[in-house]
Short mmCIF file of C-alpha atoms and ligand atoms in Angstrom, two decimals:
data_model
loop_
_atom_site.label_atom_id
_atom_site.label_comp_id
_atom_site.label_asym_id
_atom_site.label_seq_id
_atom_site.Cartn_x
_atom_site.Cartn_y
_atom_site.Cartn_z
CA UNK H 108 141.87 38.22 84.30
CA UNK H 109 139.87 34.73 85.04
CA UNK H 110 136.83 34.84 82.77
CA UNK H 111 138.65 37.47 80.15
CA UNK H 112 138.00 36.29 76.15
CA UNK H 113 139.48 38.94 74.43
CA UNK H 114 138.86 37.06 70.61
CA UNK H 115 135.22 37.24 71.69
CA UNK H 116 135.28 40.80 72.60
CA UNK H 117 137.01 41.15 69.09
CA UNK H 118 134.46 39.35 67.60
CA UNK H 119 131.92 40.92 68.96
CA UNK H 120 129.48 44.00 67.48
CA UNK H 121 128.32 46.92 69.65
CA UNK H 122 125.92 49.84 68.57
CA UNK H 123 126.31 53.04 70.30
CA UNK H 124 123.43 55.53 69.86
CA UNK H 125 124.34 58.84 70.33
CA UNK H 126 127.56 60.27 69.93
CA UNK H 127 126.96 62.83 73.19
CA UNK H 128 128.62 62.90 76.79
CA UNK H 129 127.82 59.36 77.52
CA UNK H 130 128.22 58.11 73.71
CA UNK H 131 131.47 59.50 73.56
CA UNK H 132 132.55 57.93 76.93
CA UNK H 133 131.08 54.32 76.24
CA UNK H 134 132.38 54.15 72.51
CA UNK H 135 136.22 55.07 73.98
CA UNK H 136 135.94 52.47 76.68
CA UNK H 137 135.21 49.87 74.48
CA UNK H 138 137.43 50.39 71.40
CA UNK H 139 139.94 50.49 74.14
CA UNK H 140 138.74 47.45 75.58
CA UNK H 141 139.11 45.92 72.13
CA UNK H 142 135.18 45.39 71.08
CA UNK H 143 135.92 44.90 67.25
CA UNK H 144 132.96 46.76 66.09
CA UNK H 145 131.56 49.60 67.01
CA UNK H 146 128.38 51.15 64.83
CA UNK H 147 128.03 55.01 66.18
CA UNK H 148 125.01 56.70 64.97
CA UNK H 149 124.33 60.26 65.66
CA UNK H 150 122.40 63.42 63.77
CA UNK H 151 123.63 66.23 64.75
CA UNK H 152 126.89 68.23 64.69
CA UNK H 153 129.65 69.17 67.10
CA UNK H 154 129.41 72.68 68.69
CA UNK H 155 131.40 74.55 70.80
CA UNK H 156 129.38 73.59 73.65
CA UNK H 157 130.14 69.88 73.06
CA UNK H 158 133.71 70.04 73.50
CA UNK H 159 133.71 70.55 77.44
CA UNK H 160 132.42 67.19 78.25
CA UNK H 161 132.27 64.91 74.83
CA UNK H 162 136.11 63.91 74.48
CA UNK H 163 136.11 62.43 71.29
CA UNK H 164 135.63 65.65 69.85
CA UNK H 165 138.35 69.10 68.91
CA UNK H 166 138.01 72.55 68.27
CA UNK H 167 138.79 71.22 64.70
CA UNK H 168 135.42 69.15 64.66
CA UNK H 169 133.04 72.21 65.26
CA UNK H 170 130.55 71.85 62.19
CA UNK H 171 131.39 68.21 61.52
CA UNK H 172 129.42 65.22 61.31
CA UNK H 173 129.04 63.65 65.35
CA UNK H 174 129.15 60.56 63.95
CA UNK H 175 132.26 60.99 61.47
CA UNK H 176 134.17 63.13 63.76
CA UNK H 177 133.62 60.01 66.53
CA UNK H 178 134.26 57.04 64.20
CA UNK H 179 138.07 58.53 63.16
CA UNK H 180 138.56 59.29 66.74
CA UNK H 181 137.98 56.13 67.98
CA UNK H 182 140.10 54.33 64.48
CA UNK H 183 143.06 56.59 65.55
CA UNK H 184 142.66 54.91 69.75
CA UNK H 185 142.60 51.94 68.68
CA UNK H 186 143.37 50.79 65.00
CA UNK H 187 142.48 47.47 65.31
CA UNK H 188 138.73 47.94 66.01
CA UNK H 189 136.14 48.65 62.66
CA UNK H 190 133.87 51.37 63.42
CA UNK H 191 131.09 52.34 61.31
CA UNK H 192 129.38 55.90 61.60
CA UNK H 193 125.82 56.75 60.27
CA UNK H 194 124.79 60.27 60.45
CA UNK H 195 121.43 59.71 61.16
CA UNK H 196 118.26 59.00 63.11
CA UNK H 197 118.26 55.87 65.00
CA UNK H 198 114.35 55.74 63.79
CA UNK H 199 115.99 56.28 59.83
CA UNK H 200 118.08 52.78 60.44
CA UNK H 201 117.05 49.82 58.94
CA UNK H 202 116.40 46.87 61.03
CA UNK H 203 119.78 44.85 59.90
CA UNK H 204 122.15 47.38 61.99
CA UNK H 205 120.02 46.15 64.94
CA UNK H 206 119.63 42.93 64.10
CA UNK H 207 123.80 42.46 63.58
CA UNK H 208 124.61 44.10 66.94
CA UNK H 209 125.17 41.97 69.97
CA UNK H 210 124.21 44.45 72.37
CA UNK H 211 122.44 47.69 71.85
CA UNK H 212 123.53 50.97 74.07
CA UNK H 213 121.28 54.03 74.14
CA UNK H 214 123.15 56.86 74.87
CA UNK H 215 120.28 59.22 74.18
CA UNK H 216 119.38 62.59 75.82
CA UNK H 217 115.68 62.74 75.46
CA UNK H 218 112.89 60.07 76.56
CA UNK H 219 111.13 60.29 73.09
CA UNK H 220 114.41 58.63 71.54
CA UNK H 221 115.34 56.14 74.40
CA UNK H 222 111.44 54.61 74.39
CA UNK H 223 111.88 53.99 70.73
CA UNK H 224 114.72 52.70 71.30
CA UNK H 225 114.14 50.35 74.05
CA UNK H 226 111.08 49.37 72.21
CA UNK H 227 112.92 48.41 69.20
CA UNK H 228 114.91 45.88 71.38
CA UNK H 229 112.82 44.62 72.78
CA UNK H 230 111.18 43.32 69.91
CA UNK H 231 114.29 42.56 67.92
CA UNK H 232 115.13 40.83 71.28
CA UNK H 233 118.46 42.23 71.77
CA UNK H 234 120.11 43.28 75.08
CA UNK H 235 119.88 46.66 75.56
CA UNK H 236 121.74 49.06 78.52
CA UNK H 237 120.36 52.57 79.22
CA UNK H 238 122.15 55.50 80.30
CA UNK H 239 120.94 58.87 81.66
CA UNK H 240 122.60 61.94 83.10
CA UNK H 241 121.33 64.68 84.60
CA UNK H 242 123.58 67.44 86.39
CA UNK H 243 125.32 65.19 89.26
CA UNK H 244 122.72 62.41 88.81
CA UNK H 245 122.81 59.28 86.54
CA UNK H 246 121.59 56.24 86.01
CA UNK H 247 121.80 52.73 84.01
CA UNK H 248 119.29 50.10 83.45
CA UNK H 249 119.82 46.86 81.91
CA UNK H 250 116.88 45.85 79.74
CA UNK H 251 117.47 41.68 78.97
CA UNK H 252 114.63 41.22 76.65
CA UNK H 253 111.93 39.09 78.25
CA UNK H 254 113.88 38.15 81.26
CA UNK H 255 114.12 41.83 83.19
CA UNK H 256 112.46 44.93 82.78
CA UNK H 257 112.43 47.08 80.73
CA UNK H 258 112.17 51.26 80.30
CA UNK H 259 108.38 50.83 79.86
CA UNK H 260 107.80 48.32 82.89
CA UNK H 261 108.03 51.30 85.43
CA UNK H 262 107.01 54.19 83.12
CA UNK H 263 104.64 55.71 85.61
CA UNK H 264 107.64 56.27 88.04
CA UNK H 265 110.61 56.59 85.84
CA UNK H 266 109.58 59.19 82.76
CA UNK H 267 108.37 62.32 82.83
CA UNK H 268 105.11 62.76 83.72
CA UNK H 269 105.32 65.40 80.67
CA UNK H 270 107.10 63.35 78.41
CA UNK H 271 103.86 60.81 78.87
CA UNK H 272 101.37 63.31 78.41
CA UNK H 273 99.30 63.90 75.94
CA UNK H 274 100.43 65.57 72.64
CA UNK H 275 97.35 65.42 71.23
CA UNK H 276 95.60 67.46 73.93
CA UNK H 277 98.48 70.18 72.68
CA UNK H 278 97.10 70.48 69.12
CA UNK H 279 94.26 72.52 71.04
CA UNK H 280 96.74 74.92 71.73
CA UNK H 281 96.71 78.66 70.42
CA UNK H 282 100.02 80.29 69.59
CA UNK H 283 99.72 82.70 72.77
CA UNK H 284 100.20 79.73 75.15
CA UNK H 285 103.39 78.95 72.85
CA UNK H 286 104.45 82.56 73.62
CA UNK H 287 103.57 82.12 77.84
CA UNK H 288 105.47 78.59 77.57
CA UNK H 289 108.47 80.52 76.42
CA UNK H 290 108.00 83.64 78.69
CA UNK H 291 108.22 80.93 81.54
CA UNK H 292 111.78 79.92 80.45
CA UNK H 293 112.88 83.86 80.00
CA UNK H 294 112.32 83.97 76.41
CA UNK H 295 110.12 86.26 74.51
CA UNK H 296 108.43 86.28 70.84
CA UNK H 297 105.76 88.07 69.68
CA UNK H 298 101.79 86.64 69.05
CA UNK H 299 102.49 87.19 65.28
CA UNK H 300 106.25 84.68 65.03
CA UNK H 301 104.45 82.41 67.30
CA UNK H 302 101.28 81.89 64.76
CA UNK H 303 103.79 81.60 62.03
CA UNK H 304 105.55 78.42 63.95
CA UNK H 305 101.78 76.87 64.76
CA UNK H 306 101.70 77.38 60.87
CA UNK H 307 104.65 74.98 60.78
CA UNK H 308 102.99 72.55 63.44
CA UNK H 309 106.00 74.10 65.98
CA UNK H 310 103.63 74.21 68.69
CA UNK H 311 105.34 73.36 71.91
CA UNK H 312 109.28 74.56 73.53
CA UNK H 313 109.55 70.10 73.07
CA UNK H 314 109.11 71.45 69.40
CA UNK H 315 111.32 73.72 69.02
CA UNK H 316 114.34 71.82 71.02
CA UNK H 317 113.60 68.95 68.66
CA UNK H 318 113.10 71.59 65.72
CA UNK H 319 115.35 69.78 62.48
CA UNK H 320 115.00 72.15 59.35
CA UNK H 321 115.87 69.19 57.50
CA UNK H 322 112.80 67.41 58.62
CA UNK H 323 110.12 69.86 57.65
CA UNK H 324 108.01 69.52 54.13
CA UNK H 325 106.69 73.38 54.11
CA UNK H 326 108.88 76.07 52.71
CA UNK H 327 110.51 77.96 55.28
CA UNK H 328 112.31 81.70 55.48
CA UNK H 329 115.51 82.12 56.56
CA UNK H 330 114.66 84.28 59.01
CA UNK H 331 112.08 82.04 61.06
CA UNK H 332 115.15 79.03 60.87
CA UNK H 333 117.40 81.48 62.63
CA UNK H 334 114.24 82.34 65.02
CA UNK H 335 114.17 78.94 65.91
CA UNK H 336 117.92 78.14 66.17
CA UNK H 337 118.02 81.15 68.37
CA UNK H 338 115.27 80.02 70.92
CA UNK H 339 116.72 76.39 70.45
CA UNK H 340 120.29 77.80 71.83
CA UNK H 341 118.57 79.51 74.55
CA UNK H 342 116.17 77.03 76.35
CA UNK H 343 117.61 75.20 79.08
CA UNK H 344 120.33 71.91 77.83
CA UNK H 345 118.51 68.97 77.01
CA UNK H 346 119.52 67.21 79.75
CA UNK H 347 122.83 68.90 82.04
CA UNK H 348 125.61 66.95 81.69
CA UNK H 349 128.74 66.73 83.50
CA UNK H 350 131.77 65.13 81.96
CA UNK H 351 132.81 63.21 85.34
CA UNK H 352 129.17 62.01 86.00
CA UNK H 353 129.05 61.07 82.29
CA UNK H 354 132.24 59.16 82.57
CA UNK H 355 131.19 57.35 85.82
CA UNK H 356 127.69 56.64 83.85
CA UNK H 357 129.64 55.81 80.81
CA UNK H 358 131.81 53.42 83.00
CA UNK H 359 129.09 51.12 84.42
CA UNK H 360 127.70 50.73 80.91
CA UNK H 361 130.39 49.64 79.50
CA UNK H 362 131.26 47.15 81.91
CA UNK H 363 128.19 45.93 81.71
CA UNK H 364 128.67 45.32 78.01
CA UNK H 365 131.76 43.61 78.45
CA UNK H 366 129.69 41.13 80.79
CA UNK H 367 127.01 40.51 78.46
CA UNK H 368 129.07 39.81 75.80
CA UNK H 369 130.69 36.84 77.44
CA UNK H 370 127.88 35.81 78.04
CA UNK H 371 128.31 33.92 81.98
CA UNK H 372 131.61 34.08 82.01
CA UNK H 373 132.11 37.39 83.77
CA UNK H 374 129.24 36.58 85.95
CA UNK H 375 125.46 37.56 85.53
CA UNK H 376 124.61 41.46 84.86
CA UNK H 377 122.61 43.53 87.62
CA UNK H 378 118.79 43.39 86.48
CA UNK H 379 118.24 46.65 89.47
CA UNK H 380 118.20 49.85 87.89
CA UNK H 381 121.90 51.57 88.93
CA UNK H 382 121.06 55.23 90.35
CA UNK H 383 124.32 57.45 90.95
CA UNK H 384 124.58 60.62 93.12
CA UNK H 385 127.83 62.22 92.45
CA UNK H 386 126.90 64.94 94.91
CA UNK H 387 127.26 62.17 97.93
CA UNK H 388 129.23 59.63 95.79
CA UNK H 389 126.51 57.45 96.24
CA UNK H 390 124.85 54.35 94.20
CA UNK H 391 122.11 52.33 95.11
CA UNK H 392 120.57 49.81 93.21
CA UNK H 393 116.71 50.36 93.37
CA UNK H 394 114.31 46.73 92.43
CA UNK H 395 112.25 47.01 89.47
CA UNK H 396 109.99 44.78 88.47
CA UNK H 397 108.76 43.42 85.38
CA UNK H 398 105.13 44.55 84.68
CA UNK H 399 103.04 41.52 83.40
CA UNK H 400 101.12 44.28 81.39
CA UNK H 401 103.50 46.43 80.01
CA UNK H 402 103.06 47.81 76.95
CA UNK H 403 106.12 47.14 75.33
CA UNK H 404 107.43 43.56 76.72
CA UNK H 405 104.05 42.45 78.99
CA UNK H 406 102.62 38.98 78.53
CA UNK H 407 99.51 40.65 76.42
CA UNK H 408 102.36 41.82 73.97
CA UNK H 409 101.02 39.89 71.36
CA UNK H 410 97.31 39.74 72.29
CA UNK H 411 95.44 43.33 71.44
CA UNK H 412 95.08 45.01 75.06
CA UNK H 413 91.36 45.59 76.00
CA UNK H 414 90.48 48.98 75.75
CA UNK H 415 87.16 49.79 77.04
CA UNK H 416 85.42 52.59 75.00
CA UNK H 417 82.45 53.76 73.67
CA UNK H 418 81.94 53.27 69.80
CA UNK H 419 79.50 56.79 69.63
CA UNK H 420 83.10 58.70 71.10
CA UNK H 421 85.13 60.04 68.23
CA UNK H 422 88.50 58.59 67.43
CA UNK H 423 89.68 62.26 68.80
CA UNK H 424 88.53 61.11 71.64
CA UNK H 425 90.09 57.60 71.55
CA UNK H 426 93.57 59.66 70.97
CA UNK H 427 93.22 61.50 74.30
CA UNK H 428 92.11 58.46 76.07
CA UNK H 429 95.12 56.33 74.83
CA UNK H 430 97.63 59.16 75.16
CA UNK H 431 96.43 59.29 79.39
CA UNK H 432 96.19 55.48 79.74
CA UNK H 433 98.91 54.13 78.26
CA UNK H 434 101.19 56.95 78.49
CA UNK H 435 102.33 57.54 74.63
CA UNK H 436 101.99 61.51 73.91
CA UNK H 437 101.46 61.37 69.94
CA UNK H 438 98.80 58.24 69.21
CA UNK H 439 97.76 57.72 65.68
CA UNK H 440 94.54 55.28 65.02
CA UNK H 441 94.86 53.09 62.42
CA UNK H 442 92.36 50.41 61.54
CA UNK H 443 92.62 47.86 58.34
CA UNK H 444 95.69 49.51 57.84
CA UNK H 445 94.55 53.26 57.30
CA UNK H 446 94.40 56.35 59.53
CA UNK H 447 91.38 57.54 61.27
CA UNK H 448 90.19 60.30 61.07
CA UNK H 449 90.27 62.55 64.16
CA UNK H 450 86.06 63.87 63.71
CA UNK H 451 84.64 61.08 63.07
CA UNK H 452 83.13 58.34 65.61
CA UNK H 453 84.31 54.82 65.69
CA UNK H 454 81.04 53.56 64.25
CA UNK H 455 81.38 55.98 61.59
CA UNK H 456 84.61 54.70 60.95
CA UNK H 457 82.75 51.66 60.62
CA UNK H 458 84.81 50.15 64.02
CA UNK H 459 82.49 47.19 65.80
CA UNK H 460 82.98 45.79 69.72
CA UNK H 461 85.50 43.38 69.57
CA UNK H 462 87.82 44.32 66.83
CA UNK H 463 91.29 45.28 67.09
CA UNK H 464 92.76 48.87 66.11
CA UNK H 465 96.42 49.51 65.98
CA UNK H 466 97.92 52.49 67.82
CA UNK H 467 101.13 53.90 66.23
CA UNK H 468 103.60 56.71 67.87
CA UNK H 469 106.68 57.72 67.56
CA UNK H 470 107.25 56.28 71.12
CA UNK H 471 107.21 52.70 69.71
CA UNK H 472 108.58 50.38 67.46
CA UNK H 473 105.78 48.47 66.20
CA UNK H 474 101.96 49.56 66.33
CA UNK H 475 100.34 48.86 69.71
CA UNK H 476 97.13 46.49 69.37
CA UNK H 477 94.04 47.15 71.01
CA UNK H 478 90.58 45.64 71.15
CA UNK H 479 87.88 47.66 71.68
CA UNK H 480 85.08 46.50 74.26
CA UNK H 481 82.20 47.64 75.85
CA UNK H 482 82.17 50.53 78.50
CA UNK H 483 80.00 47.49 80.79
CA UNK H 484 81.74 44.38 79.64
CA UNK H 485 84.50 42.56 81.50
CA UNK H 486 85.73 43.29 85.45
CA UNK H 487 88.30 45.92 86.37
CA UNK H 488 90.90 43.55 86.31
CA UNK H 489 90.51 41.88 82.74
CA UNK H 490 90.06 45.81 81.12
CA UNK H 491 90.83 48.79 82.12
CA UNK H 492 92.59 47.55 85.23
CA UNK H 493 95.14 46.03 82.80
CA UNK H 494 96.16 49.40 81.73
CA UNK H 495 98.65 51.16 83.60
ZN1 LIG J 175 108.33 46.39 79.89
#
């Protein structure tokens, strides 16, 4: 094929997160394609359910390692191609696995993951390609650091409205709205097993889908772990998936990858986001534009981001305003490099007009910088008008 450099496909280094439908897809196309190496990175563990749309995975596998179970797969397809598994968080990687890749794929199911993700490439500055599928839906976006947008650009539109809303509003929550939350997806647990999971700071259903008994500090029973894997098993999938929508998905992103790693010479990468309809066998290619203020790859990326606010509001209240205006659920406030305190005020915290405080969540890569001004001071456009 004109264009075709196989030795630079060989040469080349791919990371695949998330060993799911659409990790499983990608990662076969390209070992078959001959990328050289592949670094897989996955936490969880194949399950029964898995197995009807994540081919990379046997009856034999149920228990294993994603990861593992992927990596030997793909050795035994194709031999000639180095694959390297890491049974982990993508947030528990250091930088270098980034840094060594040529292209990053995100093969995520939740939003919380793929922000980080795309955040994290963006600043490394390293192409990134996003999949999604949901029941006979899918999409891919191709996120060329600096040059097209990226996840963040559009976030108003594209993610959840309740995947950008406030977590910090939640921690007002009392365990009985926990216990309506669940009644509303057909599940049912009494006042006294929901307090006990508040106790463990389990406070939403996003908690308990998310719930890792490996992750938590407190001592825990036996019994409230199977609780929780129960009602885990039992709320709605993640995301649906399909395994033919997954391997169309899967297909497109992997081409794509193939492009940008010869850099021109398979022609220049679509910078629309790719939407899919397998229900009409449609796919449309909708504009999106790169937002001059976006949080994540805006021009004002490395100047703080006014923030008008009142230094007599507490930085509780900071949290809430944050979380609405800029769209990251879980902001933390840190200022001369230590946490605020949620009670007290900014001037207590001893924050002036004009200084900069750094916002971290689990939604970004690097701490968000913001400078606080005056409710009064400025015009729409230069403060608040700058904020999505
Ligand atoms: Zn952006």
């Amino acid at each position: 094929m004109e264009g075709w450099d196989q030795e630079k496909l060989f040469s080349s280094r791919v990371f695949v997160a998330g060993a799911g439908a659409l990790g499983c897809e990608v990662a076969k196309d390209l070992a078959m394609m001959g990328v050289g190496r592949l670094i897989i990175a996955d936490y969880d563990k194949v399950e029964l359910s898995n197995l009807s749309r994540q081919l990379l995975f046997r009856d034999s596998d149920i228990g294993r390692e994603k990861a593992e179970a992927a990596a030997e797969r793909l050795r035994e397809l194709n031999p000639h191609v180095e694959v390297e598994s890491h049974d982990k968080d993508i947030r528990e990687l250091g930088e270098d696995v980034y840094r060594s890749s040529d292209v990053l794929l995100s093969c995520l199911d939740n939003w919380a993951s793929r922000r980080w993700f795309n955040s994290m490439a963006v600043s490394l500055e390293k192409p990134l390609i996003d999949g999604g599928i949901n029941g006979f839906y899918g999409n891919v976006q191709i996120v060329i650091p600096g040059k097209t947008a990226c996840l963040e650009c559009q976030s108003a539109l594209l993610i959840p409205k309740e995947e950008r809303a406030a977590e910090c509003t939640l921690r007002k929550r009392r365990p009985a709205d926990l216990v309506e939350e669940l009644r509303l997806h057909g599940l049912s647990i009494t006042l006294r097993e929901a307090e006990e999971l508040f106790d463990l700071n389990i406070k939403t259903v996003y908690d308990i889908k998310y719930f890792r008994p490996e992750k938590l500090t407190e001592r825990i029973s036996q019994e409230v772990i199977a609780m929780l894997n129960s009602l885990k098993e039992r709320i709605a999938p993640r995301m649906p998936a399909i395994q033919s929508v997954a391997a169309t998905i899967a297909g497109i992103m992997a081409t794509h990858t193939i492009q940008i790693l010869h850099g021109d010479g398979l022609g220049p990468v679509p910078t629309s986001l790719i939407v899919y309809d397998g229900y009409h066998s449609r796919l449309s290619k909708v504009k999106i534009g790169r937002d001059q203020m976006c949080i994540v790859c805006g021009e004002s990326e490395k100047e703080p981001i006014p923030f008008r606010f009142r230094l007599s509001s507490t930085v509780y209240e900071l949290k809430e305003a944050v979380a609405t205006k800029l769209g990251v659920p879980d902001p933390e406030v840190l200022y001369i490099s230590r946490r605020l305190d949620d009670l007290l005020t900014l001037t207590e915290a001893g924050v002036s007009y004009g200084e900069t405080l750094y916002i971290s969540t689990s939604r970004l890569y690097e701490p968000l910088a913001i400078r606080i001004v005056r409710m009064d001071e400025g015009s729409d456009e230069e403060t608040s008008g700058r904020l999505p």
